[in-house]
PDB file of C-alpha atoms in Angstrom:
ATOM      1  CA  MET A   2       0.000   0.000   0.000  1.00  0.00           C
ATOM      2  CA  ALA A   3       1.355   3.421  -0.937  1.00  0.00           C
ATOM      3  CA  TRP A   4       2.048   5.985   1.748  1.00  0.00           C
ATOM      4  CA  ALA A   5      -0.764   8.579   1.922  1.00  0.00           C
ATOM      5  CA  GLY A   6       1.730  11.454   2.167  1.00  0.00           C
ATOM      6  CA  TYR A   7       2.608  11.169  -1.530  1.00  0.00           C
ATOM      7  CA  LYS A   8      -0.625  12.926  -2.473  1.00  0.00           C
ATOM      8  CA  THR A   9       0.017  16.045  -0.395  1.00  0.00           C
ATOM      9  CA  ARG A  10       1.298  19.490  -1.222  1.00  0.00           C
ATOM     10  CA  ARG A  11       3.769  19.084   1.642  1.00  0.00           C
ATOM     11  CA  TRP A  12       5.317  16.065  -0.116  1.00  0.00           C
ATOM     12  CA  GLU A  13       5.538  17.876  -3.438  1.00  0.00           C
ATOM     13  CA  HIS A  14       7.443  20.746  -1.778  1.00  0.00           C
ATOM     14  CA  LEU A  15       9.761  18.369   0.083  1.00  0.00           C
ATOM     15  CA  ARG A  16      10.309  16.262  -3.037  1.00  0.00           C
ATOM     16  CA  LEU A  17      11.355  19.322  -5.032  1.00  0.00           C
ATOM     17  CA  SER A  18      13.683  20.488  -2.252  1.00  0.00           C
ATOM     18  CA  ILE A  19      15.413  17.075  -2.211  1.00  0.00           C
ATOM     19  CA  LEU A  20      15.790  17.049  -6.000  1.00  0.00           C
ATOM     20  CA  ARG A  21      17.302  20.563  -5.787  1.00  0.00           C
ATOM     21  CA  ARG A  22      19.584  19.512  -2.903  1.00  0.00           C
ATOM     22  CA  ASP A  23      20.892  16.637  -5.019  1.00  0.00           C
ATOM     23  CA  LYS A  24      21.106  18.865  -8.120  1.00  0.00           C
ATOM     24  CA  TYR A  25      18.613  16.624  -9.960  1.00  0.00           C
ATOM     25  CA  ARG A  26      21.267  13.871 -10.114  1.00  0.00           C
ATOM     26  CA  CYS A  27      20.723  10.220  -9.290  1.00  0.00           C
ATOM     27  CA  ARG A  28      22.706   9.445  -6.154  1.00  0.00           C
ATOM     28  CA  GLU A  29      23.053   5.735  -6.910  1.00  0.00           C
ATOM     29  CA  SER A  30      24.433   6.423 -10.390  1.00  0.00           C
ATOM     30  CA  ALA A  31      26.756   9.085  -8.956  1.00  0.00           C
ATOM     31  CA  ARG A  32      28.390   6.411  -6.776  1.00  0.00           C
ATOM     32  CA  TYR A  33      29.805   4.995 -10.021  1.00  0.00           C
ATOM     33  CA  GLY A  34      30.754   8.333 -11.564  1.00  0.00           C
ATOM     34  CA  ARG A  35      27.719   8.480 -13.857  1.00  0.00           C
ATOM     35  CA  ARG A  36      25.700  11.672 -14.292  1.00  0.00           C
ATOM     36  CA  VAL A  37      22.091  10.546 -14.624  1.00  0.00           C
ATOM     37  CA  GLU A  38      19.090  12.807 -14.173  1.00  0.00           C
ATOM     38  CA  ALA A  39      16.946  12.075 -11.111  1.00  0.00           C
ATOM     39  CA  ASN A  40      13.171  12.326 -11.290  1.00  0.00           C
ATOM     40  CA  THR A  41      12.185  10.339  -8.190  1.00  0.00           C
ATOM     41  CA  VAL A  42      12.743  10.821  -4.468  1.00  0.00           C
ATOM     42  CA  HIS A  43      13.212   7.590  -2.544  1.00  0.00           C
ATOM     43  CA  HIS A  44      12.634   6.924   1.169  1.00  0.00           C
ATOM     44  CA  VAL A  45      15.720   4.992   2.269  1.00  0.00           C
ATOM     45  CA  TRP A  46      13.775   3.856   5.339  1.00  0.00           C
ATOM     46  CA  PRO A  47      10.383   3.112   3.713  1.00  0.00           C
ATOM     47  CA  ALA A  48       7.625   5.509   4.740  1.00  0.00           C
ATOM     48  CA  GLU A  49       5.123   2.672   5.020  1.00  0.00           C
ATOM     49  CA  ASP A  50       7.306   0.884   7.600  1.00  0.00           C
ATOM     50  CA  TYR A  51       8.904   3.908   9.300  1.00  0.00           C
ATOM     51  CA  PRO A  52       6.349   6.744   9.207  1.00  0.00           C
ATOM     52  CA  GLU A  53       8.339   8.641  11.844  1.00  0.00           C
ATOM     53  CA  TYR A  54      11.091   9.148   9.205  1.00  0.00           C
ATOM     54  CA  ALA A  55       8.825   9.897   6.249  1.00  0.00           C
ATOM     55  CA  TRP A  56       9.340  13.677   6.255  1.00  0.00           C
ATOM     56  CA  GLU A  57      13.031  13.687   7.226  1.00  0.00           C
ATOM     57  CA  PRO A  58      15.397  15.019   4.537  1.00  0.00           C
ATOM     58  CA  TRP A  59      18.208  12.722   5.762  1.00  0.00           C
ATOM     59  CA  ASN A  60      15.953   9.774   4.794  1.00  0.00           C
ATOM     60  CA  LEU A  61      15.418  10.917   1.200  1.00  0.00           C
ATOM     61  CA  ILE A  62      17.608  10.510  -1.876  1.00  0.00           C
ATOM     62  CA  SER A  63      17.137  11.480  -5.509  1.00  0.00           C
ATOM     63  CA  LEU A  64      17.140   8.612  -8.005  1.00  0.00           C
ATOM     64  CA  SER A  65      16.464   7.941 -11.653  1.00  0.00           C
ATOM     65  CA  GLY A  66      13.371   5.884 -12.366  1.00  0.00           C
ATOM     66  CA  ASP A  67      15.469   2.833 -13.224  1.00  0.00           C
ATOM     67  CA  GLN A  68      17.529   3.079 -10.041  1.00  0.00           C
ATOM     68  CA  HIS A  69      14.387   3.586  -7.970  1.00  0.00           C
ATOM     69  CA  ASP A  70      12.929   0.405  -9.455  1.00  0.00           C
ATOM     70  CA  ALA A  71      16.177  -1.371  -8.515  1.00  0.00           C
ATOM     71  CA  MET A  72      15.610  -0.417  -4.848  1.00  0.00           C
ATOM     72  CA  HIS A  73      12.282  -2.260  -4.603  1.00  0.00           C
ATOM     73  CA  ASP A  74      11.064  -5.765  -5.343  1.00  0.00           C
ATOM     74  CA  ARG A  75       7.784  -4.779  -6.985  1.00  0.00           C
ATOM     75  CA  ARG A  76       6.397  -8.292  -6.504  1.00  0.00           C
ATOM     76  CA  THR A  77       6.853  -8.420  -2.722  1.00  0.00           C
ATOM     77  CA  GLY A  78       6.955  -4.710  -1.893  1.00  0.00           C
ATOM     78  CA  ARG A  79      10.195  -5.207   0.063  1.00  0.00           C
ATOM     79  CA  LEU A  80      13.542  -3.509  -0.432  1.00  0.00           C
ATOM     80  CA  THR A  81      16.019  -5.303  -2.685  1.00  0.00           C
ATOM     81  CA  ALA A  82      19.610  -5.978  -1.622  1.00  0.00           C
ATOM     82  CA  LEU A  83      20.510  -2.584  -3.113  1.00  0.00           C
ATOM     83  CA  GLY A  84      17.771  -0.852  -1.115  1.00  0.00           C
ATOM     84  CA  GLU A  85      18.927  -2.591   2.058  1.00  0.00           C
ATOM     85  CA  ALA A  86      22.514  -1.512   1.377  1.00  0.00           C
ATOM     86  CA  TRP A  87      21.393   2.136   1.259  1.00  0.00           C
ATOM     87  CA  ARG A  88      19.454   1.621   4.473  1.00  0.00           C
ATOM     88  CA  ARG A  89      22.613   0.337   6.173  1.00  0.00           C
ATOM     89  CA  ARG A  90      24.530   3.408   4.961  1.00  0.00           C
ATOM     90  CA  ILE A  91      21.967   5.985   6.105  1.00  0.00           C
ATOM     91  CA  SER A  92      21.125   5.666   9.777  1.00  0.00           C
ATOM     92  CA  PRO A  93      18.636   7.738  11.730  1.00  0.00           C
ATOM     93  CA  PRO A  94      20.339  10.487  13.703  1.00  0.00           C
ATOM     94  CA  PRO A  95      20.774   9.737  17.400  1.00  0.00           C
ATOM     95  CA  SER A  96      17.983  10.936  19.648  1.00  0.00           C
ATOM     96  CA  GLY A  97      18.783  13.831  21.918  1.00  0.00           C
ATOM     97  CA  PRO A  98      18.380  13.704  25.679  1.00  0.00           C
ATOM     98  CA  ASP A  99      14.767  13.756  26.854  1.00  0.00           C
TER      99      ASP A  99
END
């Protein structure tokens, strides 16, 4: 099931700010020195599973459509090995003292 936040104005503004932050370049392709245009913003920690991270810029990366498809197993809805590798690289920031 898709995250309800995708249909909001708030998401559209955040999505555009992430694409601008990443200079409209696919971050996965950039790891290999390739300059590929990004048109999708990906939740490294999936919004459906981790709604507390859904709006956090640290949890969002710009990807090309092909690279975004490579992050997800569309049959099961789970992250692929590539998606899990990104999740291991990008950890939630530590919580501050209460």
